[in-house]
């Protein structure tokens, strides 16, 4: 399949190859070709859209190669995700760089995709615009809180905002701004919102050995043993080497960030910290959402 794709590409570039008695392209001339691979190429258009001529990054994933290091992406038509849509939205080409040497089959072409078809995000429909909350803060409580904050703004002076669900807030554009919805959108985004008390997510990237802990993530009373060190939470006595914790609430819960700080102070390897967090979740002693990437 790789040689067939290469032969087709060469034909499109004006290089005619020999044909067999059946009129099909003879692939014998390409048998000695090396360092050619079939790849998937994908790109994500920014939420704000893209204009013709804009340059975007694209991701390259190998189908038939062990490594893309030092590779070059030949000119590639970028189409939509639907097979029946033959529109060419962009053209991609350029040198492939690896984001992670441990995953050599996936690379990136920085600003290698030139947009050919304009992407425009129409943010106003039927005299309304819809605010979409960041998924990390999406909840019914937060959506209603934002709608109430918008309705209480004296500069807006009306009650035209309502929460549609836990993610979206619908806002009616006042007559004063009907001819300039972009200005109204700017006023909305300038509305001051207090910090949400729902930062209860823990994100683990096992490949990069990275852990991000939300500020409001708590853990229950547990004892963590690592080699000859014992760390206990929940007010119990501690033996062995330990690091004090910041207690919260009624004194029975500890911030997960404090436990991670303690483990780091004891020079516990990142792999072990990740395993400990997973065990806390398995034990139902982690009060938050665990996301493993």
Short mmCIF file of C-alpha atoms in Angstrom, two decimals:
data_model
loop_
_atom_site.label_atom_id
_atom_site.label_comp_id
_atom_site.label_asym_id
_atom_site.label_seq_id
_atom_site.Cartn_x
_atom_site.Cartn_y
_atom_site.Cartn_z
CA UNK A 1 0.00 0.00 0.00
CA UNK A 2 2.86 2.39 0.76
CA UNK A 3 4.40 1.87 -2.69
CA UNK A 4 1.02 2.34 -4.37
CA UNK A 5 0.53 5.61 -2.54
CA UNK A 6 4.03 6.74 -3.54
CA UNK A 7 3.40 5.80 -7.18
CA UNK A 8 0.12 7.73 -7.18
CA UNK A 9 1.81 10.76 -5.66
CA UNK A 10 4.57 10.67 -8.28
CA UNK A 11 1.97 10.50 -11.05
CA UNK A 12 0.17 13.54 -9.65
CA UNK A 13 3.50 15.37 -9.64
CA UNK A 14 3.95 14.57 -13.34
CA UNK A 15 6.34 11.60 -13.06
CA UNK A 16 5.04 8.76 -15.19
CA UNK A 17 5.94 5.22 -14.11
CA UNK A 18 6.15 2.12 -16.27
CA UNK A 19 2.99 0.06 -16.66
CA UNK A 20 2.53 -3.72 -16.64
CA UNK A 21 0.73 -5.63 -19.46
CA UNK A 22 -2.61 -4.94 -17.76
CA UNK A 23 -2.00 -1.20 -17.84
CA UNK A 24 -1.44 -0.95 -14.10
CA UNK A 25 1.50 0.90 -12.63
CA UNK A 26 4.51 -1.39 -12.24
CA UNK A 27 5.84 -1.12 -8.72
CA UNK A 28 9.12 -2.94 -9.44
CA UNK A 29 10.92 0.37 -9.94
CA UNK A 30 10.00 1.38 -6.39
CA UNK A 31 11.07 -1.79 -4.59
CA UNK A 32 14.39 -0.28 -3.53
CA UNK A 33 12.81 2.86 -2.10
CA UNK A 34 13.26 3.17 1.66
CA UNK A 35 12.22 5.62 4.36
CA UNK A 36 8.72 6.11 2.95
CA UNK A 37 5.67 5.67 5.16
CA UNK A 38 1.91 6.00 5.10
CA UNK A 39 0.71 8.47 7.72
CA UNK A 40 -2.46 9.95 9.14
CA UNK A 41 -2.50 13.75 9.22
CA UNK A 42 -4.91 15.69 11.42
CA UNK A 43 -5.37 19.24 12.63
CA UNK A 44 -7.71 21.13 14.95
CA UNK A 45 -9.25 24.45 13.93
CA UNK A 46 -9.25 26.99 16.81
CA UNK A 47 -12.60 27.67 18.46
CA UNK A 48 -12.52 31.22 17.11
CA UNK A 49 -12.28 29.96 13.53
CA UNK A 50 -9.56 30.47 10.92
CA UNK A 51 -9.08 32.66 7.87
CA UNK A 52 -7.81 31.66 4.45
CA UNK A 53 -4.02 31.74 4.55
CA UNK A 54 -3.72 31.12 8.30
CA UNK A 55 -1.06 28.60 9.34
CA UNK A 56 -1.94 25.85 11.82
CA UNK A 57 -0.03 22.98 13.41
CA UNK A 58 -0.87 19.47 12.28
CA UNK A 59 -0.23 16.08 13.85
CA UNK A 60 1.31 13.21 11.87
CA UNK A 61 0.85 9.58 12.96
CA UNK A 62 2.69 6.74 11.22
CA UNK A 63 0.87 3.70 9.85
CA UNK A 64 3.88 1.85 8.44
CA UNK A 65 7.01 3.26 10.08
CA UNK A 66 8.80 2.73 13.37
CA UNK A 67 9.94 6.34 13.59
CA UNK A 68 9.12 9.69 11.98
CA UNK A 69 12.32 11.31 13.26
CA UNK A 70 13.84 13.48 10.56
CA UNK A 71 10.87 12.90 8.28
CA UNK A 72 9.17 15.31 5.90
CA UNK A 73 5.46 15.44 5.17
CA UNK A 74 4.81 15.74 1.44
CA UNK A 75 2.05 18.05 0.22
CA UNK A 76 -1.21 16.67 1.60
CA UNK A 77 -4.83 17.70 0.99
CA UNK A 78 -6.69 18.20 4.27
CA UNK A 79 -10.37 17.32 4.09
CA UNK A 80 -13.19 17.16 6.62
CA UNK A 81 -14.00 14.15 8.82
CA UNK A 82 -16.96 13.09 6.65
CA UNK A 83 -16.15 10.85 3.65
CA UNK A 84 -18.83 12.54 1.51
CA UNK A 85 -17.25 15.97 2.01
CA UNK A 86 -14.55 16.39 -0.64
CA UNK A 87 -13.82 20.03 0.19
CA UNK A 88 -10.10 20.75 0.58
CA UNK A 89 -9.93 22.80 3.78
CA UNK A 90 -6.16 23.11 3.83
CA UNK A 91 -2.81 21.98 2.47
CA UNK A 92 -0.18 20.50 4.76
CA UNK A 93 3.53 19.90 4.29
CA UNK A 94 6.82 20.37 6.09
CA UNK A 95 9.44 18.77 8.35
CA UNK A 96 8.15 16.52 11.11
CA UNK A 97 9.38 17.09 14.66
CA UNK A 98 8.84 14.70 17.55
CA UNK A 99 7.10 15.96 20.68
CA UNK A 100 8.33 12.95 22.63
CA UNK A 101 11.30 10.78 21.69
CA UNK A 102 9.60 7.89 23.48
CA UNK A 103 6.75 8.03 20.93
CA UNK A 104 8.60 8.30 17.60
CA UNK A 105 5.57 7.24 15.56
CA UNK A 106 3.78 10.52 16.28
CA UNK A 107 5.09 13.94 15.31
CA UNK A 108 4.08 17.49 14.55
CA UNK A 109 4.48 19.86 11.63
CA UNK A 110 4.58 23.30 13.21
CA UNK A 111 2.53 25.79 11.20
CA UNK A 112 2.65 23.31 8.35
CA UNK A 113 -1.05 23.52 7.45
CA UNK A 114 -2.21 26.45 5.33
CA UNK A 115 -5.95 27.06 5.57
CA UNK A 116 -7.67 27.19 2.17
CA UNK A 117 -11.31 27.47 3.29
CA UNK A 118 -12.45 30.08 5.78
CA UNK A 119 -13.83 28.85 9.10
CA UNK A 120 -16.12 31.39 10.75
CA UNK A 121 -17.77 30.88 14.11
CA UNK A 122 -21.15 32.65 14.01
CA UNK A 123 -21.63 33.62 17.64
CA UNK A 124 -24.99 35.39 17.19
CA UNK A 125 -28.20 33.63 16.18
CA UNK A 126 -31.77 34.95 16.38
CA UNK A 127 -30.68 37.93 18.43
CA UNK A 128 -29.00 35.74 21.04
CA UNK A 129 -25.52 34.57 21.84
CA UNK A 130 -24.51 31.54 23.84
CA UNK A 131 -21.66 31.47 26.34
CA UNK A 132 -19.98 28.07 26.59
CA UNK A 133 -18.30 27.31 29.90
CA UNK A 134 -14.91 25.71 30.17
CA UNK A 135 -15.53 22.02 30.75
CA UNK A 136 -13.37 22.10 33.87
CA UNK A 137 -15.91 24.42 35.54
CA UNK A 138 -19.13 23.24 33.91
CA UNK A 139 -21.96 22.52 36.36
CA UNK A 140 -25.58 23.56 36.85
CA UNK A 141 -24.62 25.60 39.91
CA UNK A 142 -21.90 27.52 38.10
CA UNK A 143 -24.02 28.10 34.99
CA UNK A 144 -26.85 29.58 37.06
CA UNK A 145 -24.36 31.63 39.06
CA UNK A 146 -22.92 33.18 35.88
CA UNK A 147 -26.41 33.95 34.54
CA UNK A 148 -27.29 35.68 37.82
CA UNK A 149 -24.05 37.68 37.72
CA UNK A 150 -24.79 38.86 34.18
CA UNK A 151 -28.35 39.84 35.09
CA UNK A 152 -27.10 41.84 38.09
CA UNK A 153 -24.67 44.00 36.10
CA UNK A 154 -25.80 47.66 36.10
CA UNK A 155 -24.02 48.31 32.80
CA UNK A 156 -26.26 45.78 31.09
CA UNK A 157 -29.44 46.75 32.93
CA UNK A 158 -31.66 43.84 31.98
CA UNK A 159 -32.51 40.22 32.82
CA UNK A 160 -31.75 38.53 29.53
CA UNK A 161 -29.41 35.73 30.64
CA UNK A 162 -30.42 32.20 31.58
CA UNK A 163 -28.65 28.90 32.01
CA UNK A 164 -29.64 26.37 29.34
CA UNK A 165 -27.77 23.47 30.92
CA UNK A 166 -24.60 22.88 32.92
CA UNK A 167 -22.40 24.13 30.06
CA UNK A 168 -24.24 26.89 28.16
CA UNK A 169 -25.71 30.26 29.13
CA UNK A 170 -28.04 31.94 26.64
CA UNK A 171 -27.95 35.74 26.55
CA UNK A 172 -30.40 37.96 24.66
CA UNK A 173 -28.65 40.89 22.99
CA UNK A 174 -30.20 44.21 24.16
CA UNK A 175 -31.54 46.60 21.53
CA UNK A 176 -28.75 49.02 22.41
CA UNK A 177 -26.19 46.52 21.06
CA UNK A 178 -28.14 44.91 18.22
CA UNK A 179 -25.92 46.66 15.67
CA UNK A 180 -22.74 45.87 17.57
CA UNK A 181 -22.98 42.39 19.13
CA UNK A 182 -19.19 42.12 19.35
CA UNK A 183 -19.08 45.05 21.79
CA UNK A 184 -21.79 43.42 23.89
CA UNK A 185 -19.87 40.13 23.89
CA UNK A 186 -16.82 42.02 25.14
CA UNK A 187 -18.84 43.50 28.01
CA UNK A 188 -20.09 40.05 28.95
CA UNK A 189 -16.59 38.61 29.05
CA UNK A 190 -15.48 41.52 31.26
CA UNK A 191 -18.01 40.51 33.92
CA UNK A 192 -16.08 39.61 37.05
CA UNK A 193 -16.71 36.12 38.39
CA UNK A 194 -15.51 34.82 41.74
CA UNK A 195 -13.29 31.74 41.70
CA UNK A 196 -15.37 28.59 41.50
CA UNK A 197 -15.02 26.29 44.48
CA UNK A 198 -15.10 23.23 42.25
CA UNK A 199 -11.46 22.72 41.32
CA UNK A 200 -11.66 19.04 42.21
CA UNK A 201 -9.92 17.36 39.30
CA UNK A 202 -6.67 15.43 39.29
CA UNK A 203 -5.02 14.99 35.89
CA UNK A 204 -2.25 12.43 35.42
CA UNK A 205 -0.14 12.15 32.28
CA UNK A 206 1.59 8.80 32.67
CA UNK A 207 3.76 9.22 29.59
CA UNK A 208 5.26 12.48 30.83
CA UNK A 209 5.00 11.47 34.52
CA UNK A 210 3.16 14.69 35.31
CA UNK A 211 0.44 15.29 37.92
CA UNK A 212 -1.86 18.32 38.15
CA UNK A 213 -3.90 18.57 41.35
CA UNK A 214 -6.91 20.86 41.69
CA UNK A 215 -6.80 23.28 44.61
CA UNK A 216 -9.98 21.86 46.18
CA UNK A 217 -9.19 18.13 45.97
CA UNK A 218 -9.35 16.48 49.38
CA UNK A 219 -8.50 13.02 50.66
CA UNK A 220 -9.86 11.04 53.57
CA UNK A 221 -7.94 9.55 56.51
CA UNK A 222 -5.31 7.21 55.08
CA UNK A 223 -1.87 5.84 55.85
CA UNK A 224 0.66 5.92 53.02
CA UNK A 225 3.70 3.66 53.33
CA UNK A 226 6.66 4.16 51.00
CA UNK A 227 9.74 2.09 51.75
CA UNK A 228 10.53 2.86 55.42
CA UNK A 229 8.42 6.02 55.56
CA UNK A 230 4.85 6.23 56.85
CA UNK A 231 2.58 9.21 56.25
CA UNK A 232 -0.85 9.34 57.90
CA UNK A 233 -3.69 11.79 57.39
CA UNK A 234 -6.84 12.53 59.33
CA UNK A 235 -5.33 13.48 62.67
CA UNK A 236 -3.84 10.12 63.60
CA UNK A 237 -0.41 9.86 65.14
CA UNK A 238 2.47 9.60 62.68
CA UNK A 239 5.52 7.40 63.03
CA UNK A 240 8.74 7.32 61.08
CA UNK A 241 9.75 10.19 58.81
CA UNK A 242 6.89 12.55 58.02
CA UNK A 243 5.97 15.96 56.69
CA UNK A 244 3.17 17.98 58.37
CA UNK A 245 -0.06 18.49 56.43
CA UNK A 246 -2.45 21.42 56.10
CA UNK A 247 -5.76 20.20 57.46
CA UNK A 248 -9.04 21.62 56.18
CA UNK A 249 -12.68 21.60 57.19
CA UNK A 250 -13.40 19.56 60.31
CA UNK A 251 -9.84 18.28 60.60
CA UNK A 252 -10.59 14.87 59.11
CA UNK A 253 -9.75 15.77 55.52
CA UNK A 254 -6.47 16.77 53.95
CA UNK A 255 -5.70 18.53 50.69
CA UNK A 256 -4.27 16.11 48.15
CA UNK A 257 -1.79 18.81 47.19
CA UNK A 258 -0.36 18.61 50.73
CA UNK A 259 0.17 14.86 50.38
CA UNK A 260 1.88 15.34 47.01
CA UNK A 261 4.11 18.04 48.52
CA UNK A 262 5.03 15.68 51.35
CA UNK A 263 5.87 12.86 48.96
CA UNK A 264 7.98 15.21 46.86
CA UNK A 265 9.81 16.38 49.99
CA UNK A 266 10.66 12.74 50.67
CA UNK A 267 11.93 12.43 47.08
CA UNK A 268 9.35 9.79 46.19
CA UNK A 269 9.62 9.02 42.43
CA UNK A 270 6.90 10.41 40.19
CA UNK A 271 5.82 6.89 39.18
CA UNK A 272 5.18 6.03 42.83
CA UNK A 273 3.28 9.27 43.44
CA UNK A 274 1.02 8.42 40.50
CA UNK A 275 0.45 4.89 41.83
CA UNK A 276 -0.40 6.26 45.29
CA UNK A 277 -2.99 8.65 43.83
CA UNK A 278 -4.54 5.79 41.85
CA UNK A 279 -4.74 3.67 44.99
CA UNK A 280 -6.42 6.53 46.86
CA UNK A 281 -9.07 6.66 44.16
CA UNK A 282 -9.49 2.89 44.25
CA UNK A 283 -9.89 3.05 48.04
CA UNK A 284 -12.51 5.81 47.57
CA UNK A 285 -10.39 8.11 49.70
CA UNK A 286 -9.89 10.70 46.94
CA UNK A 287 -12.73 13.22 46.81
CA UNK A 288 -12.47 14.42 43.24
CA UNK A 289 -12.36 13.31 39.62
CA UNK A 290 -9.27 11.41 38.48
CA UNK A 291 -8.35 11.77 34.80
CA UNK A 292 -5.54 9.57 33.45
CA UNK A 293 -4.16 10.54 30.05
#
